[in-house]
Structure formats: structure tokens, C-alpha cells
Amino acid sequence: MAETHFVILCVDDEPAVLHPLEIMLKRRGYTVVTAADGPSALDLFRQIKFDAVVLDYSMPGMSGGEVAEKIRQENATVPIILHTGYKELDDPLLANVTSTLPKGSLNFLITKLNDLLPAVAPVSAPAPPTEASPEVSPEGPAAQSAHVA
């Protein structure tokens, strides 16, 4: 499978949730960076450019809503998916979240990422060819992207 080059930040305080999520996303070609709490996630977010963020809602010290609010203050457009075990949440901070999905719905999460990310240029995509680079294939980047799953 060709790599998508999309970089995803996954945040969850439960290793039993975070690890399978990381494995599933990596198997689908995503680059995955994980954090076990909100403050660690924010530190990583400030150091690395992410294409999307997947957050748990209930974490000690800082909720997913609070993390989403801080991320929105720094980046108004990055997709933020809240992956939670709660059926109903009444938190005004969730206005900062792009989408909310129930935990355990990893296939729905993959579908949501696929829906959200094509509109975003991958952060690790190669630079577009220039006239000074004659080694570029005459088929161009479109031929390469046709193989991305």
C-alpha cells in the first residue's frame, strides 16, 4: 500500500485504545504520533505540523474539549476528530471539534479521515516539480497519486 503522507496526532490516556488506533492508522499508510494526555499533545502540536488530530474526550488533567480549544487557537483549520465513549456531551468547547465519533468505531474513523483529508495537502508531500528538475516523470504527480489508497 502506498503511503498517504498524512501526519495524524492521536491522543488518548488509555493504551488499550491508543495502541490499536495507532496500528490501524499506520497500516493504512498514515504517519502517526501519539500522546497520552492533553499537555503532551499540545507540546507535540507546537513542534510538528499535523494534518489531523484524533482526541479522546475524557482524560485526566485536561479534557479533549480543552485540548481542541487550544489547538484551534493555534490552527483554525486542522481537522479535529473527537473519539469518545460518551453518547452525549454537553461541552461548549466541542464547538472546536470537526467531528465526533464513538470509540470502537475505528472503521468509521478511517472513513472520516479519508473524507476530511483529501481537501488538505499532506504536510510531508514532496515539493512540486520545477523547471529546474528535469528528472521528474512526464506523467507528473497525478500518476503517482493514483496509487495512493
PDB file of N, CA and C in Angstrom, residues 7-58:
ATOM      1  N   VAL A   7      -0.022  13.160   8.330  1.00  0.00           N
ATOM      2  CA  VAL A   7       0.502  13.004   9.688  1.00  0.00           C
ATOM      3  C   VAL A   7      -0.635  13.265  10.676  1.00  0.00           C
ATOM      4  N   ILE A   8      -0.917  12.261  11.519  1.00  0.00           N
ATOM      5  CA  ILE A   8      -2.048  12.309  12.441  1.00  0.00           C
ATOM      6  C   ILE A   8      -1.539  12.291  13.875  1.00  0.00           C
ATOM      7  N   LEU A   9      -2.067  13.185  14.717  1.00  0.00           N
ATOM      8  CA  LEU A   9      -1.797  13.170  16.154  1.00  0.00           C
ATOM      9  C   LEU A   9      -2.958  12.454  16.828  1.00  0.00           C
ATOM     10  N   CYS A  10      -2.659  11.357  17.541  1.00  0.00           N
ATOM     11  CA  CYS A  10      -3.679  10.596  18.272  1.00  0.00           C
ATOM     12  C   CYS A  10      -3.434  10.756  19.762  1.00  0.00           C
ATOM     13  N   VAL A  11      -4.480  11.146  20.491  1.00  0.00           N
ATOM     14  CA  VAL A  11      -4.357  11.438  21.918  1.00  0.00           C
ATOM     15  C   VAL A  11      -5.392  10.638  22.700  1.00  0.00           C
ATOM     16  N   ASP A  12      -4.913   9.780  23.605  1.00  0.00           N
ATOM     17  CA  ASP A  12      -5.805   9.008  24.472  1.00  0.00           C
ATOM     18  C   ASP A  12      -4.997   8.542  25.668  1.00  0.00           C
ATOM     19  N   ASP A  13      -5.594   8.605  26.850  1.00  0.00           N
ATOM     20  CA  ASP A  13      -4.895   8.184  28.064  1.00  0.00           C
ATOM     21  C   ASP A  13      -4.975   6.676  28.286  1.00  0.00           C
ATOM     22  N   GLU A  14      -5.724   5.970  27.466  1.00  0.00           N
ATOM     23  CA  GLU A  14      -5.857   4.522  27.607  1.00  0.00           C
ATOM     24  C   GLU A  14      -5.015   3.810  26.544  1.00  0.00           C
ATOM     25  N   PRO A  15      -3.899   3.166  26.956  1.00  0.00           N
ATOM     26  CA  PRO A  15      -3.065   2.453  25.985  1.00  0.00           C
ATOM     27  C   PRO A  15      -3.838   1.384  25.205  1.00  0.00           C
ATOM     28  N   ALA A  16      -4.840   0.765  25.835  1.00  0.00           N
ATOM     29  CA  ALA A  16      -5.624  -0.273  25.160  1.00  0.00           C
ATOM     30  C   ALA A  16      -6.457   0.294  24.009  1.00  0.00           C
ATOM     31  N   VAL A  17      -6.659   1.591  23.988  1.00  0.00           N
ATOM     32  CA  VAL A  17      -7.363   2.259  22.888  1.00  0.00           C
ATOM     33  C   VAL A  17      -6.350   2.872  21.925  1.00  0.00           C
ATOM     34  N   LEU A  18      -5.347   3.533  22.478  1.00  0.00           N
ATOM     35  CA  LEU A  18      -4.373   4.267  21.668  1.00  0.00           C
ATOM     36  C   LEU A  18      -3.542   3.346  20.777  1.00  0.00           C
ATOM     37  N   HIS A  19      -3.071   2.241  21.322  1.00  0.00           N
ATOM     38  CA  HIS A  19      -2.194   1.355  20.558  1.00  0.00           C
ATOM     39  C   HIS A  19      -2.894   0.739  19.337  1.00  0.00           C
ATOM     40  N   PRO A  20      -4.095   0.154  19.481  1.00  0.00           N
ATOM     41  CA  PRO A  20      -4.774  -0.374  18.285  1.00  0.00           C
ATOM     42  C   PRO A  20      -5.093   0.712  17.253  1.00  0.00           C
ATOM     43  N   LEU A  21      -5.446   1.903  17.728  1.00  0.00           N
ATOM     44  CA  LEU A  21      -5.710   3.015  16.818  1.00  0.00           C
ATOM     45  C   LEU A  21      -4.455   3.354  16.021  1.00  0.00           C
ATOM     46  N   GLU A  22      -3.336   3.433  16.720  1.00  0.00           N
ATOM     47  CA  GLU A  22      -2.060   3.725  16.055  1.00  0.00           C
ATOM     48  C   GLU A  22      -1.738   2.660  15.004  1.00  0.00           C
ATOM     49  N   ILE A  23      -1.878   1.395  15.365  1.00  0.00           N
ATOM     50  CA  ILE A  23      -1.580   0.301  14.432  1.00  0.00           C
ATOM     51  C   ILE A  23      -2.490   0.373  13.207  1.00  0.00           C
ATOM     52  N   MET A  24      -3.777   0.575  13.428  1.00  0.00           N
ATOM     53  CA  MET A  24      -4.726   0.611  12.318  1.00  0.00           C
ATOM     54  C   MET A  24      -4.416   1.764  11.350  1.00  0.00           C
ATOM     55  N   LEU A  25      -4.115   2.931  11.893  1.00  0.00           N
ATOM     56  CA  LEU A  25      -3.805   4.080  11.030  1.00  0.00           C
ATOM     57  C   LEU A  25      -2.497   3.867  10.275  1.00  0.00           C
ATOM     58  N   LYS A  26      -1.495   3.324  10.941  1.00  0.00           N
ATOM     59  CA  LYS A  26      -0.211   3.066  10.272  1.00  0.00           C
ATOM     60  C   LYS A  26      -0.375   2.051   9.148  1.00  0.00           C
ATOM     61  N   ARG A  27      -1.192   1.034   9.366  1.00  0.00           N
ATOM     62  CA  ARG A  27      -1.429   0.026   8.322  1.00  0.00           C
ATOM     63  C   ARG A  27      -2.098   0.631   7.098  1.00  0.00           C
ATOM     64  N   ARG A  28      -2.772   1.728   7.283  1.00  0.00           N
ATOM     65  CA  ARG A  28      -3.425   2.404   6.158  1.00  0.00           C
ATOM     66  C   ARG A  28      -2.564   3.511   5.572  1.00  0.00           C
ATOM     67  N   GLY A  29      -1.310   3.568   5.991  1.00  0.00           N
ATOM     68  CA  GLY A  29      -0.358   4.480   5.381  1.00  0.00           C
ATOM     69  C   GLY A  29      -0.192   5.825   6.046  1.00  0.00           C
ATOM     70  N   TYR A  30      -0.904   6.062   7.140  1.00  0.00           N
ATOM     71  CA  TYR A  30      -0.749   7.333   7.841  1.00  0.00           C
ATOM     72  C   TYR A  30       0.519   7.315   8.693  1.00  0.00           C
ATOM     73  N   THR A  31       1.128   8.467   8.862  1.00  0.00           N
ATOM     74  CA  THR A  31       2.178   8.640   9.851  1.00  0.00           C
ATOM     75  C   THR A  31       1.470   9.043  11.130  1.00  0.00           C
ATOM     76  N   VAL A  32       1.756   8.340  12.234  1.00  0.00           N
ATOM     77  CA  VAL A  32       1.022   8.542  13.478  1.00  0.00           C
ATOM     78  C   VAL A  32       1.975   8.935  14.597  1.00  0.00           C
ATOM     79  N   VAL A  33       1.610   9.991  15.318  1.00  0.00           N
ATOM     80  CA  VAL A  33       2.319  10.414  16.524  1.00  0.00           C
ATOM     81  C   VAL A  33       1.295  10.338  17.649  1.00  0.00           C
ATOM     82  N   THR A  34       1.690   9.757  18.788  1.00  0.00           N
ATOM     83  CA  THR A  34       0.735   9.572  19.879  1.00  0.00           C
ATOM     84  C   THR A  34       1.120  10.378  21.109  1.00  0.00           C
ATOM     85  N   ALA A  35       0.102  10.680  21.902  1.00  0.00           N
ATOM     86  CA  ALA A  35       0.283  11.336  23.201  1.00  0.00           C
ATOM     87  C   ALA A  35      -0.740  10.741  24.159  1.00  0.00           C
ATOM     88  N   ALA A  36      -0.353  10.637  25.439  1.00  0.00           N
ATOM     89  CA  ALA A  36      -1.221  10.021  26.444  1.00  0.00           C
ATOM     90  C   ALA A  36      -2.013  11.035  27.252  1.00  0.00           C
ATOM     91  N   ASP A  37      -1.794  12.334  27.008  1.00  0.00           N
ATOM     92  CA  ASP A  37      -2.532  13.355  27.754  1.00  0.00           C
ATOM     93  C   ASP A  37      -2.530  14.663  26.974  1.00  0.00           C
ATOM     94  N   GLY A  38      -3.376  15.584  27.420  1.00  0.00           N
ATOM     95  CA  GLY A  38      -3.529  16.863  26.737  1.00  0.00           C
ATOM     96  C   GLY A  38      -2.272  17.709  26.675  1.00  0.00           C
ATOM     97  N   PRO A  39      -1.578  17.929  27.816  1.00  0.00           N
ATOM     98  CA  PRO A  39      -0.373  18.754  27.760  1.00  0.00           C
ATOM     99  C   PRO A  39       0.697  18.195  26.812  1.00  0.00           C
ATOM    100  N   SER A  40       0.880  16.877  26.815  1.00  0.00           N
ATOM    101  CA  SER A  40       1.852  16.270  25.895  1.00  0.00           C
ATOM    102  C   SER A  40       1.419  16.473  24.447  1.00  0.00           C
ATOM    103  N   ALA A  41       0.120  16.340  24.195  1.00  0.00           N
ATOM    104  CA  ALA A  41      -0.399  16.541  22.844  1.00  0.00           C
ATOM    105  C   ALA A  41      -0.147  17.967  22.367  1.00  0.00           C
ATOM    106  N   LEU A  42      -0.376  18.937  23.243  1.00  0.00           N
ATOM    107  CA  LEU A  42      -0.156  20.337  22.860  1.00  0.00           C
ATOM    108  C   LEU A  42       1.316  20.613  22.592  1.00  0.00           C
ATOM    109  N   ASP A  43       2.203  20.017  23.389  1.00  0.00           N
ATOM    110  CA  ASP A  43       3.640  20.170  23.131  1.00  0.00           C
ATOM    111  C   ASP A  43       3.993  19.627  21.750  1.00  0.00           C
ATOM    112  N   LEU A  44       3.491  18.443  21.430  1.00  0.00           N
ATOM    113  CA  LEU A  44       3.751  17.854  20.115  1.00  0.00           C
ATOM    114  C   LEU A  44       3.144  18.702  19.005  1.00  0.00           C
ATOM    115  N   PHE A  45       1.936  19.210  19.222  1.00  0.00           N
ATOM    116  CA  PHE A  45       1.259  20.012  18.209  1.00  0.00           C
ATOM    117  C   PHE A  45       2.062  21.270  17.876  1.00  0.00           C
ATOM    118  N   ARG A  46       2.753  21.794  18.859  1.00  0.00           N
ATOM    119  CA  ARG A  46       3.566  23.005  18.640  1.00  0.00           C
ATOM    120  C   ARG A  46       4.882  22.690  17.929  1.00  0.00           C
ATOM    121  N   GLN A  47       5.299  21.436  17.954  1.00  0.00           N
ATOM    122  CA  GLN A  47       6.579  21.049  17.357  1.00  0.00           C
ATOM    123  C   GLN A  47       6.441  20.459  15.957  1.00  0.00           C
ATOM    124  N   ILE A  48       5.307  19.830  15.679  1.00  0.00           N
ATOM    125  CA  ILE A  48       5.116  19.085  14.438  1.00  0.00           C
ATOM    126  C   ILE A  48       3.864  19.612  13.743  1.00  0.00           C
ATOM    127  N   LYS A  49       3.917  19.682  12.418  1.00  0.00           N
ATOM    128  CA  LYS A  49       2.730  20.093  11.657  1.00  0.00           C
ATOM    129  C   LYS A  49       1.898  18.845  11.359  1.00  0.00           C
ATOM    130  N   PHE A  50       0.677  18.807  11.892  1.00  0.00           N
ATOM    131  CA  PHE A  50      -0.213  17.664  11.719  1.00  0.00           C
ATOM    132  C   PHE A  50      -1.301  17.974  10.705  1.00  0.00           C
ATOM    133  N   ASP A  51      -1.721  16.932   9.980  1.00  0.00           N
ATOM    134  CA  ASP A  51      -2.831  17.053   9.037  1.00  0.00           C
ATOM    135  C   ASP A  51      -4.176  16.871   9.723  1.00  0.00           C
ATOM    136  N   ALA A  52      -4.185  16.143  10.852  1.00  0.00           N
ATOM    137  CA  ALA A  52      -5.424  15.915  11.605  1.00  0.00           C
ATOM    138  C   ALA A  52      -5.072  15.493  13.021  1.00  0.00           C
ATOM    139  N   VAL A  53      -6.054  15.656  13.914  1.00  0.00           N
ATOM    140  CA  VAL A  53      -5.897  15.275  15.319  1.00  0.00           C
ATOM    141  C   VAL A  53      -7.088  14.398  15.700  1.00  0.00           C
ATOM    142  N   VAL A  54      -6.802  13.272  16.364  1.00  0.00           N
ATOM    143  CA  VAL A  54      -7.840  12.394  16.903  1.00  0.00           C
ATOM    144  C   VAL A  54      -7.691  12.421  18.417  1.00  0.00           C
ATOM    145  N   LEU A  55      -8.742  12.870  19.110  1.00  0.00           N
ATOM    146  CA  LEU A  55      -8.691  13.078  20.563  1.00  0.00           C
ATOM    147  C   LEU A  55      -9.711  12.240  21.306  1.00  0.00           C
ATOM    148  N   ASP A  56      -9.311  11.765  22.483  1.00  0.00           N
ATOM    149  CA  ASP A  56     -10.260  11.218  23.444  1.00  0.00           C
ATOM    150  C   ASP A  56     -10.876  12.418  24.164  1.00  0.00           C
ATOM    151  N   TYR A  57     -12.092  12.264  24.667  1.00  0.00           N
ATOM    152  CA  TYR A  57     -12.697  13.364  25.418  1.00  0.00           C
ATOM    153  C   TYR A  57     -12.269  13.356  26.879  1.00  0.00           C
ATOM    154  N   SER A  58     -12.390  12.205  27.524  1.00  0.00           N
ATOM    155  CA  SER A  58     -12.155  12.129  28.962  1.00  0.00           C
ATOM    156  C   SER A  58     -10.724  11.695  29.257  1.00  0.00           C
TER     157      SER A  58
END
